[in-house]
mmCIF file of C-alpha atoms in Angstrom:
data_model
loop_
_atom_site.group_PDB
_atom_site.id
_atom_site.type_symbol
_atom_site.label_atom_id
_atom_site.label_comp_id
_atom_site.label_asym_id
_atom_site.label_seq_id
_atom_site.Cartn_x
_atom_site.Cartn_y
_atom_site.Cartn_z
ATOM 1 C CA UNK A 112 90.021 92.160 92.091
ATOM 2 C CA UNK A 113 89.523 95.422 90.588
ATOM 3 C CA UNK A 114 92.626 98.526 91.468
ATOM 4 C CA UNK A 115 92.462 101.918 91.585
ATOM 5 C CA UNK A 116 94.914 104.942 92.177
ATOM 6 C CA UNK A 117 94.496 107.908 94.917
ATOM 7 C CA UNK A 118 96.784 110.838 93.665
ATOM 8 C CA UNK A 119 98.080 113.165 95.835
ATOM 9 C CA UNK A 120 100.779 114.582 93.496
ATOM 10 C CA UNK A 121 103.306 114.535 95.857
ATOM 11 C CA UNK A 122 106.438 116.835 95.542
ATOM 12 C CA UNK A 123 109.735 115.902 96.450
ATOM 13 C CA UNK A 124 112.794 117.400 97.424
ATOM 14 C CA UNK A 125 113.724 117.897 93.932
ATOM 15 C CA UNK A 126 110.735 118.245 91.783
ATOM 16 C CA UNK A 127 108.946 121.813 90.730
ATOM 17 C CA UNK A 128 105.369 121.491 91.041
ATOM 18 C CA UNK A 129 105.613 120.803 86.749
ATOM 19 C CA UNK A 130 107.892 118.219 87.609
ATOM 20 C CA UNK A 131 105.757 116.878 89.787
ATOM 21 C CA UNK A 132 102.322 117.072 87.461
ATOM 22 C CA UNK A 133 104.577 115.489 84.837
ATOM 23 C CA UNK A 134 105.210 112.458 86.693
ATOM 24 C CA UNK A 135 101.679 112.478 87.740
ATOM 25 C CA UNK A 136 100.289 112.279 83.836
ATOM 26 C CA UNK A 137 102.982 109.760 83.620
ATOM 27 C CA UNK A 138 101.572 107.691 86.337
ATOM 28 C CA UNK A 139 98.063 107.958 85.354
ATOM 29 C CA UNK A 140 99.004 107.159 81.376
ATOM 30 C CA UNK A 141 100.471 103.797 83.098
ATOM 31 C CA UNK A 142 97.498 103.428 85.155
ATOM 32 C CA UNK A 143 95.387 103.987 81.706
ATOM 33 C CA UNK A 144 97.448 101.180 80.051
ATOM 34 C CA UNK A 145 97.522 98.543 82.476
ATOM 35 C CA UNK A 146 93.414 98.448 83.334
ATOM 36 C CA UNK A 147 92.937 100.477 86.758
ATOM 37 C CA UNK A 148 89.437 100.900 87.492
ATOM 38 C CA UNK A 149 89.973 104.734 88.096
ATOM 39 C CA UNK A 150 92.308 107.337 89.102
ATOM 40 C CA UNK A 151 91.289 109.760 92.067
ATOM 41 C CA UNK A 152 93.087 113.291 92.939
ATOM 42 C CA UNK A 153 92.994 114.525 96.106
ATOM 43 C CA UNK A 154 92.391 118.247 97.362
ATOM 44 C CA UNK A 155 94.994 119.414 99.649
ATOM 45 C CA UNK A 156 95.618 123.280 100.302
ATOM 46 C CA UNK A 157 99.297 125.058 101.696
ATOM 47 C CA UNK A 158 101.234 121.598 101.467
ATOM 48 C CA UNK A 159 105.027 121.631 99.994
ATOM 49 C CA UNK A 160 104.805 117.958 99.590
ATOM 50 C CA UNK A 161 101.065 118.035 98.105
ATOM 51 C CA UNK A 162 100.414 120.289 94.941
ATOM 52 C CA UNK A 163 96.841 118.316 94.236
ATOM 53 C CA UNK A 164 95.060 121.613 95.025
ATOM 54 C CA UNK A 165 92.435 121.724 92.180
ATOM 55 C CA UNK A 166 90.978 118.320 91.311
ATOM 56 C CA UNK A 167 88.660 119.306 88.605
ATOM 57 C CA UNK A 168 91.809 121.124 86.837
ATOM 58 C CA UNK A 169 93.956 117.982 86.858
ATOM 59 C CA UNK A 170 91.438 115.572 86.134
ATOM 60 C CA UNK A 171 90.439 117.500 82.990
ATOM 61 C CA UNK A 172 94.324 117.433 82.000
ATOM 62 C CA UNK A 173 94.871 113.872 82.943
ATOM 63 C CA UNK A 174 91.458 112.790 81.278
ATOM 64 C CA UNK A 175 92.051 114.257 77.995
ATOM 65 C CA UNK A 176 95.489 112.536 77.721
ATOM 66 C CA UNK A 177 94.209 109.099 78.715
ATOM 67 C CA UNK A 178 91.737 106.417 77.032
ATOM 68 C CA UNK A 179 89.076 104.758 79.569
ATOM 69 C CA UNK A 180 90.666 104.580 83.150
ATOM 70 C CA UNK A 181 87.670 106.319 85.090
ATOM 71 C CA UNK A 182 88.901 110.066 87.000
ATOM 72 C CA UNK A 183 87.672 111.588 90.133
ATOM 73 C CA UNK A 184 88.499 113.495 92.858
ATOM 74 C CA UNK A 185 89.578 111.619 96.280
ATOM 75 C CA UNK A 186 87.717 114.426 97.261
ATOM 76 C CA UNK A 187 86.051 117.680 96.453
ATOM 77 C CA UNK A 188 86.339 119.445 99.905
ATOM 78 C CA UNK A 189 82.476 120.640 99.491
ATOM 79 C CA UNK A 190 82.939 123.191 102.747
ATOM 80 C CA UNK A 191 85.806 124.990 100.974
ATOM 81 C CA UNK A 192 83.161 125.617 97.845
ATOM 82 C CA UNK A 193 79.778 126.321 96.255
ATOM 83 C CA UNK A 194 77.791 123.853 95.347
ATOM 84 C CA UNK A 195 77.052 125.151 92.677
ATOM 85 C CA UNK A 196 80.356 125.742 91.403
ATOM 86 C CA UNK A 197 81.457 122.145 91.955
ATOM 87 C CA UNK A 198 78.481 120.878 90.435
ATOM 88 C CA UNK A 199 79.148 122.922 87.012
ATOM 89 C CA UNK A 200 82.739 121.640 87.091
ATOM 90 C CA UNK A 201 82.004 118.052 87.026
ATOM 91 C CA UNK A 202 79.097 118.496 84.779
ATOM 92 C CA UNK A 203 81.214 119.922 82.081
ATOM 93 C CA UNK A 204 83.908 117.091 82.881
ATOM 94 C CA UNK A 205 81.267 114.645 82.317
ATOM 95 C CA UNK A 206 79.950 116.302 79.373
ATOM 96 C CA UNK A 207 83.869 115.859 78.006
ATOM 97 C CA UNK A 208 84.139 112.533 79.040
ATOM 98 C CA UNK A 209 81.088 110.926 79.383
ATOM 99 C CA UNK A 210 80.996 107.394 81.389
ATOM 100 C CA UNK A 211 84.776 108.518 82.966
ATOM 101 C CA UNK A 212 84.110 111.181 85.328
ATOM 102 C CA UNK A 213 83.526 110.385 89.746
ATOM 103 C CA UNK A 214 82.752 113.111 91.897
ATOM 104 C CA UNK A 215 84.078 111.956 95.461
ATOM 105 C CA UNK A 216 82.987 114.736 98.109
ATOM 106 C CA UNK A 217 84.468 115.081 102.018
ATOM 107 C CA UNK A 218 83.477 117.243 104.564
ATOM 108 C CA UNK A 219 87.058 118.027 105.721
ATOM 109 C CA UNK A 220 88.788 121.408 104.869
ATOM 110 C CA UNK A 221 91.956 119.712 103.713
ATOM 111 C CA UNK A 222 94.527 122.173 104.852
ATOM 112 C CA UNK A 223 94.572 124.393 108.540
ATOM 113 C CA UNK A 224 92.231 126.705 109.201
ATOM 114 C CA UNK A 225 93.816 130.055 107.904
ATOM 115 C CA UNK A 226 94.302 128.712 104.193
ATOM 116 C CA UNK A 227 90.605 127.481 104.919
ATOM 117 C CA UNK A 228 89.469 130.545 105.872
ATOM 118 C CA UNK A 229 90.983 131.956 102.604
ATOM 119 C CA UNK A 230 88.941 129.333 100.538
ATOM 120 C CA UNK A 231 86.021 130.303 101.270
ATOM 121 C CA UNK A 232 86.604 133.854 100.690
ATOM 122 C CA UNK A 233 85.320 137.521 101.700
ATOM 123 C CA UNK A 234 81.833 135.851 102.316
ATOM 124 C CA UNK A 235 82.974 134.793 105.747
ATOM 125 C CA UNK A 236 81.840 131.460 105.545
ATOM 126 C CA UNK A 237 82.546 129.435 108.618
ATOM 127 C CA UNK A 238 81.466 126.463 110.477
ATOM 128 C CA UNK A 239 77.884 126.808 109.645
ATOM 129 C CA UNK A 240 79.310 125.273 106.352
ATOM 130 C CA UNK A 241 80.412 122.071 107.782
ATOM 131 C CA UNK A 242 76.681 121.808 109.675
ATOM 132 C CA UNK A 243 75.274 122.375 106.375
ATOM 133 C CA UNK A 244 77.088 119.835 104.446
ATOM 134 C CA UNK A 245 74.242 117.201 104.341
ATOM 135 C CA UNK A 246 72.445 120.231 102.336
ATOM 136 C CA UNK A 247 75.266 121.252 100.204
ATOM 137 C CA UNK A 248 75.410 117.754 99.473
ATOM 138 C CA UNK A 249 72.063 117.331 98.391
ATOM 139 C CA UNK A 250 72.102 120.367 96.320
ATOM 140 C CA UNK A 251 75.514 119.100 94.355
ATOM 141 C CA UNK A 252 73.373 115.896 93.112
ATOM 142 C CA UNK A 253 70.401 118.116 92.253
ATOM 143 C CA UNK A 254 71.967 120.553 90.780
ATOM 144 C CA UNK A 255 73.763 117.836 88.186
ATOM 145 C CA UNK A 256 71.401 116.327 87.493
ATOM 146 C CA UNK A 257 68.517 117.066 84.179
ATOM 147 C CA UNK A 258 65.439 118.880 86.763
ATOM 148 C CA UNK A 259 67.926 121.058 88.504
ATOM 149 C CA UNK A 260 67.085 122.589 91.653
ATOM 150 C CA UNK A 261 64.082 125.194 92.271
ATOM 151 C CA UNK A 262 65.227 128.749 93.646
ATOM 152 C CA UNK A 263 62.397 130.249 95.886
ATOM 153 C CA UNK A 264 62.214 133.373 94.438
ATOM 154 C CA UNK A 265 58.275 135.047 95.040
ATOM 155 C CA UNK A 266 56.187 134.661 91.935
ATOM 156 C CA UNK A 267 58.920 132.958 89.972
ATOM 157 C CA UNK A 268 59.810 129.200 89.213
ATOM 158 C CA UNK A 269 63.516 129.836 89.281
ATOM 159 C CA UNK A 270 65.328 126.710 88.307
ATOM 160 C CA UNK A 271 69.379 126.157 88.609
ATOM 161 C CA UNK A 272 71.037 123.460 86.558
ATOM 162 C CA UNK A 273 75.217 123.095 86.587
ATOM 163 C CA UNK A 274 74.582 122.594 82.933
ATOM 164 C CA UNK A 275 72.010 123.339 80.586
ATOM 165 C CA UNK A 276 70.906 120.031 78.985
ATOM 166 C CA UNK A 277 72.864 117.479 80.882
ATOM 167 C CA UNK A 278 72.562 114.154 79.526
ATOM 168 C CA UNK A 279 74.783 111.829 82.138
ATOM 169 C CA UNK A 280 76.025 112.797 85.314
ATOM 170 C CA UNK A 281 79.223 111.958 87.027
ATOM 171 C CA UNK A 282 78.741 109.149 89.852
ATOM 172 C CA UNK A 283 78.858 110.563 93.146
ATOM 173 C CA UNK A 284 80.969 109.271 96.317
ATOM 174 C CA UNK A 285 81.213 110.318 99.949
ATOM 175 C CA UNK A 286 84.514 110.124 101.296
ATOM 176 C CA UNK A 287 85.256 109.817 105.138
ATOM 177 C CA UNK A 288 87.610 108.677 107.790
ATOM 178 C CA UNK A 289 84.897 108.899 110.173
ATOM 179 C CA UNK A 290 81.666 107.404 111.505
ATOM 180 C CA UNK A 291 79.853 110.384 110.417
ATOM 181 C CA UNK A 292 80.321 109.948 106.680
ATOM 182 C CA UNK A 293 79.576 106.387 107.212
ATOM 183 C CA UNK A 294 75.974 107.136 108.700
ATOM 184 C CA UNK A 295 75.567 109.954 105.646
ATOM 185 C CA UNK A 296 76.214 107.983 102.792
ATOM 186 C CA UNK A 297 73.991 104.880 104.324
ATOM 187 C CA UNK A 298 71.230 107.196 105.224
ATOM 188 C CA UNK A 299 71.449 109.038 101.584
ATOM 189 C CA UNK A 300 72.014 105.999 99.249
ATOM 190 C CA UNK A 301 75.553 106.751 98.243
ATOM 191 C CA UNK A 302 78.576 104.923 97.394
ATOM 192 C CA UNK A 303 80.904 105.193 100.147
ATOM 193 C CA UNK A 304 84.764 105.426 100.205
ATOM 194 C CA UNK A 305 86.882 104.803 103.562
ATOM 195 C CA UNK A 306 90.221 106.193 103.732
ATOM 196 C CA UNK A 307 91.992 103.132 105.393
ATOM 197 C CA UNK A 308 95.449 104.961 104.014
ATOM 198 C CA UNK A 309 94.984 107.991 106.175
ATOM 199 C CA UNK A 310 93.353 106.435 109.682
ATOM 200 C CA UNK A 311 93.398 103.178 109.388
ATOM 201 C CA UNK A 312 91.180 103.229 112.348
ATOM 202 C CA UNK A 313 87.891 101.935 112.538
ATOM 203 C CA UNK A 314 87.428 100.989 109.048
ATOM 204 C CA UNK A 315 85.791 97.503 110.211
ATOM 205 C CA UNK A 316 83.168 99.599 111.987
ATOM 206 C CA UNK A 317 82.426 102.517 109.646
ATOM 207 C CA UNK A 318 81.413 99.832 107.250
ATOM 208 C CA UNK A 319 79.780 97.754 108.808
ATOM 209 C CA UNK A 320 77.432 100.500 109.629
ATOM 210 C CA UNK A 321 77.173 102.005 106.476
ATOM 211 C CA UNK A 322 76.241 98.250 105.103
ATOM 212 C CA UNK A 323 73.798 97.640 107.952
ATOM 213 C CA UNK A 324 72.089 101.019 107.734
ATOM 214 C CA UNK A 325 71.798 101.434 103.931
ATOM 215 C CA UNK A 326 68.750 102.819 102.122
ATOM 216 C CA UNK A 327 68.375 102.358 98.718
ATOM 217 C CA UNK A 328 68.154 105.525 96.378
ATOM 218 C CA UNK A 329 68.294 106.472 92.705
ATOM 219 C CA UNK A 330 71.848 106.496 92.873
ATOM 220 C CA UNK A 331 72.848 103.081 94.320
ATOM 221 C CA UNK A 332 70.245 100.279 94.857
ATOM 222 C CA UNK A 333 72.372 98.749 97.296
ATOM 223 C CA UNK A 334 75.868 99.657 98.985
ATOM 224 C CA UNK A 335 78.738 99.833 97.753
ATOM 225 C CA UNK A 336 82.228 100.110 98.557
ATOM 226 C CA UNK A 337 85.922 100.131 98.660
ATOM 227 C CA UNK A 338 89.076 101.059 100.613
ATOM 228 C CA UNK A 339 92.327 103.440 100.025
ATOM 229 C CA UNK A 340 95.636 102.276 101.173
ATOM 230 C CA UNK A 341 98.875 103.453 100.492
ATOM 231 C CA UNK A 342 101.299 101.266 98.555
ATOM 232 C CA UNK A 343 105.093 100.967 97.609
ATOM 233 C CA UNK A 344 105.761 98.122 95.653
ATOM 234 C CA UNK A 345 109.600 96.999 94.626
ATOM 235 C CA UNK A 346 111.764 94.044 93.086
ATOM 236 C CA UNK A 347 112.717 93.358 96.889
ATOM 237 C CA UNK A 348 110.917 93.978 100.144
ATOM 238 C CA UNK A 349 114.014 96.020 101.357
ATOM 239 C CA UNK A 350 114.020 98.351 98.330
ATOM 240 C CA UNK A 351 110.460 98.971 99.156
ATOM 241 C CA UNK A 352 110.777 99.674 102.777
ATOM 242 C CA UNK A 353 113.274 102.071 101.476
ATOM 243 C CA UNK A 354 111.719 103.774 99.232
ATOM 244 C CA UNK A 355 108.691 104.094 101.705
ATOM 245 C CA UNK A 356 110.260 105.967 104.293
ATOM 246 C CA UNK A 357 110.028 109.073 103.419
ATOM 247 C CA UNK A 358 106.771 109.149 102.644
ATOM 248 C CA UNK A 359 106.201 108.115 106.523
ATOM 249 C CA UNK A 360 108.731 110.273 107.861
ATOM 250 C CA UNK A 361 106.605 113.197 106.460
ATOM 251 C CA UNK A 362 103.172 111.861 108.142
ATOM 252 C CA UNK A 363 104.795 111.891 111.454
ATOM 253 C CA UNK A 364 106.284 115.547 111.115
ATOM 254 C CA UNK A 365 102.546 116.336 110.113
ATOM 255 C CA UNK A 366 100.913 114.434 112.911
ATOM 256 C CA UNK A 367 103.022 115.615 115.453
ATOM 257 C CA UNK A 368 103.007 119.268 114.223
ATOM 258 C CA UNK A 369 105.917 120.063 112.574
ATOM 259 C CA UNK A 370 107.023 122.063 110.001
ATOM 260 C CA UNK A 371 106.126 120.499 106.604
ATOM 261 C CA UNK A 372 108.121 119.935 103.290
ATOM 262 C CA UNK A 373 108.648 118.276 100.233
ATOM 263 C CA UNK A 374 109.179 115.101 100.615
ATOM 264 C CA UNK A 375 112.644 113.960 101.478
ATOM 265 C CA UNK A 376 114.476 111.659 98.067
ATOM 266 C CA UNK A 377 115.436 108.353 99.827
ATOM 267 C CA UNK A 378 118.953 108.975 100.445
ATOM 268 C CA UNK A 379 117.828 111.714 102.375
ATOM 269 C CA UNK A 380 115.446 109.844 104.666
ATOM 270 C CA UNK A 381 118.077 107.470 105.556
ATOM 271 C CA UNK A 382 119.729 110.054 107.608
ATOM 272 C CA UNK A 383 116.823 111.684 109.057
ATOM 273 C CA UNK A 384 116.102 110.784 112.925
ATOM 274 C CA UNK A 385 112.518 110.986 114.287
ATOM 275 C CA UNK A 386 111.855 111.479 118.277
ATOM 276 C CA UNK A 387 110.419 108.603 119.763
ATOM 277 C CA UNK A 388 106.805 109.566 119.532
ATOM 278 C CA UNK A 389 107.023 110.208 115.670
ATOM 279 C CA UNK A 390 108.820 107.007 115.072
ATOM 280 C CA UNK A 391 105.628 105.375 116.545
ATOM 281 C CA UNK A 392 103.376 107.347 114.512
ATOM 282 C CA UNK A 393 105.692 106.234 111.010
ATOM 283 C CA UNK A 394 105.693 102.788 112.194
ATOM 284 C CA UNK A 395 101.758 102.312 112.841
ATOM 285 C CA UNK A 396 101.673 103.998 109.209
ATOM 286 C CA UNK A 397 104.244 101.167 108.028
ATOM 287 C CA UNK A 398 101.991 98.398 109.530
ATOM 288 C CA UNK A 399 98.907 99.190 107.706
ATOM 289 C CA UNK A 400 100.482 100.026 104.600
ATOM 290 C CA UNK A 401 101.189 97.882 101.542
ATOM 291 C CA UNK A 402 104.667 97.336 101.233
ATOM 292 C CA UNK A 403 106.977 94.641 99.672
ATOM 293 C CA UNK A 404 107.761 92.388 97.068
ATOM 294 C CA UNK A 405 104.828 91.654 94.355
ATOM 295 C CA UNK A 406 104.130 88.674 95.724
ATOM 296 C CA UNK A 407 103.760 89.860 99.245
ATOM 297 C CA UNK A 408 101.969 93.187 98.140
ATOM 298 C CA UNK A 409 99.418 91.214 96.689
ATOM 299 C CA UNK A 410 98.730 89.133 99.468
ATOM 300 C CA UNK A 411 98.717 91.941 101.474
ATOM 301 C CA UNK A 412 95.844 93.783 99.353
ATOM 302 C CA UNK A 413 93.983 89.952 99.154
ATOM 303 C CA UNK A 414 94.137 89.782 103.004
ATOM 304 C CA UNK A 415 92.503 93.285 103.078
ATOM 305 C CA UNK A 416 89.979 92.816 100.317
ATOM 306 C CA UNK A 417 88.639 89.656 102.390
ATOM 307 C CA UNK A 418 89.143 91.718 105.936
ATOM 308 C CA UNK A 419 86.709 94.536 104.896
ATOM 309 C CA UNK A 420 84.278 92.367 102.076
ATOM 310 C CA UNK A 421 85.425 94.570 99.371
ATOM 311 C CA UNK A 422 85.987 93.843 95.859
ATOM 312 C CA UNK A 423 87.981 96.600 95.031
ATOM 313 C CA UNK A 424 91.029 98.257 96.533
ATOM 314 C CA UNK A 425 92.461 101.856 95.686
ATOM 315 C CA UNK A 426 96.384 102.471 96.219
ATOM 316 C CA UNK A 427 98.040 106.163 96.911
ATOM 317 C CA UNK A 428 101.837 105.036 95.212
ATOM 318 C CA UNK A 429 103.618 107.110 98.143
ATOM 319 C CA UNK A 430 107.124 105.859 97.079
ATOM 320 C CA UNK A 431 109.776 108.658 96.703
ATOM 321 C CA UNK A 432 113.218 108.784 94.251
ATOM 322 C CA UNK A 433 116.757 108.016 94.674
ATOM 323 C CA UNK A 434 119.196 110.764 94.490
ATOM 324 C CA UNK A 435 119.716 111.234 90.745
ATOM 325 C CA UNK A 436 116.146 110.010 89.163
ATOM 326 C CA UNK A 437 114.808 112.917 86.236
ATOM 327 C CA UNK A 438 112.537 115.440 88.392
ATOM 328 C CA UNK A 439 109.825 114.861 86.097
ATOM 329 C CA UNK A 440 109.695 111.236 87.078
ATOM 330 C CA UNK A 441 108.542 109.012 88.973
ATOM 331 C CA UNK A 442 109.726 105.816 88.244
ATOM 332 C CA UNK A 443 109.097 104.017 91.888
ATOM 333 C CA UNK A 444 105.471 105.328 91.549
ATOM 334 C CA UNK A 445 104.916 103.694 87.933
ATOM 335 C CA UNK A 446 106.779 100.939 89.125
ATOM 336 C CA UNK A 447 104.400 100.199 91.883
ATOM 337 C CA UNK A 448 101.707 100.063 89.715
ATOM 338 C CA UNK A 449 103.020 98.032 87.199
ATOM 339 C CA UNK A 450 103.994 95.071 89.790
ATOM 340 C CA UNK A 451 100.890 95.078 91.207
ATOM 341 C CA UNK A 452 98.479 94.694 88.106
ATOM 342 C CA UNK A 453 101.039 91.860 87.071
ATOM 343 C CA UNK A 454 100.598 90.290 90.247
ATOM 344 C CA UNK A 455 96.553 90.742 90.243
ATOM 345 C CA UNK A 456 95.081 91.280 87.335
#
């Protein structure tokens, strides 16, 4: 069984967003030294909770402070950026760390469409972008890799390259929650990445159709795959459930539209009611979630691992802080991993 971490860099109620990227090195310096596979930061946009904005910035810090766990993004949003500009960024992360560096791309925008629309700039760019993402992803591999991609520009042979001698090349993922990536990445010979933490709907299917529809390519001879869930791992199942809570709390507020914030410190959750439709919502997201004891986290991630034929299994650490833990902690984030490599390694 191989494990891997999805970072979000969540914020809580009493972190600074330096508080929060200080727990996060902190976290993937444990992941480092306890054999994770590799360590994958999320793009999110206009989130209090979130403050994984820039995944090529933090995976260059994280990287340079760490010794062989593999880093990546859990994704690149390609529609909120050039291709060009993403392909140069994890060119020149490979080039730094050669052998460590993933490039996981989605199609989504990550954020709502105003901060979107501010991505992408004075350029207008708009849902053409999100037609054109088969494209843009084509041009990210060319472009990163050593015969670059022709420009047709009359009477010229115009070539683009994201660096100018590149002699290894990050490996590229496609990320979904949706059939759609599942037909791309089968149809283009790429690795593909289901995020079971976020949906966990039709994860069953969306593999079993990229499997069955794979065509081998220079990238990957033959498919492969792995799953995201999130995780909170304590001494004590209660503890766990605890510290959980307001991690799910905050997914119902987002799903059924409310305002967003930091996320709540336990104590905090505790007292927090949630209307009846919400406190479906956080208990669907409790029931496909990893949460317990060691022993009965690790059976849990087993049972999943066998469900879905994979051989590897990332975890997002959602757990949150008791009243009183340093802001530039995490403690029930490191702790999580730390139970579960004992448990499974």
């Amino acid at each position: 069984m191989r494990l891997s971490v999805l970072d979000l860099i969540p914020v809580r109620t009493d972190q600074s967003t330096a508080d929060a990227l200080a727990a996060t090195t902190h976290l993937a310096q444990t992941a480092d030294r306890l054999g994770y596979t590799r360590y994958w930061i999320a793009e999110h946009h206009n989130m209090p909770a979130v403050a994984a904005t820039s995944p090529p910035v933090v995976i260059a810090h994280l990287a340079a402070l760490t010794e062989q766990v593999r880093f990546g993004s859990g994704g690149v949003m390609l529609p909120n950026h050039a291709p060009l500009a993403v392909a140069e960024q994890f060119a020149l992360l490979e080039a730094a760390h050669p052998g460590r560096i993933d490039l996981g791309i989605g199609r989504a925008p990550g954020s709502d469409p105003v901060t979107s629309m501010a991505l992408r700039g004075a350029a207008g760019r708009d849902d053409r972008d999100i037609e054109a993402f088969p494209e843009y992803l084509d041009d990210v591999v060319a472009l990163m890799s050593a015969r670059g991609v022709r420009v047709p520009i009359p009477n010229q042979r115009y070539i683009l390259k994201a660096t100018p001698a590149a002699a290894t090349e990050p490996q590229l993922w496609l990320l979904g929650s949706s059939m759609y990536s599942a037909h791309l990445a089968a149809a283009k010979g790429l690795p593909y990445v289901f995020a079971h933490h976020f949906s966990g709907q039709g994860t069953a299917e969306a593999l079993e159709t990229y499997r069955s529809e794979f065509r081998p390519s220079d990238v990957a001879s033959e498919p492969v795959t792995f799953l995201t869930v999130n995780a909170v791992v304590a001494e004590t199942r209660e503890e766990a459930t605890a510290l959980a809570l307001p991690n799910l709390q905050m997914m119902a507020r987002l799903r059924t539209g409310q305002p967003l914030t930091a996320l709540d410190l336990v104590e905090d959750a505790a007292e927090q009611e949630l209307s009846p439709h919400a406190q479906r919502i956080a208990e669907a997201a409790f029931g496909r979630a990893v949460v317990g004891s060691p022993t009965e986290a690790a059976d849990q991630i087993r049972a999943l691992a066998d469900e879905f034929g994979v051989d590897e299994v990332m975890v997002n650490p959602v757990a949150s802080a008791h009243r009183g833990t340093d802001p530039a902690t995490a403690p029930a984030r490191d702790k999580t991993l730390e139970l579960l490599a004992k448990e499974l390694f």
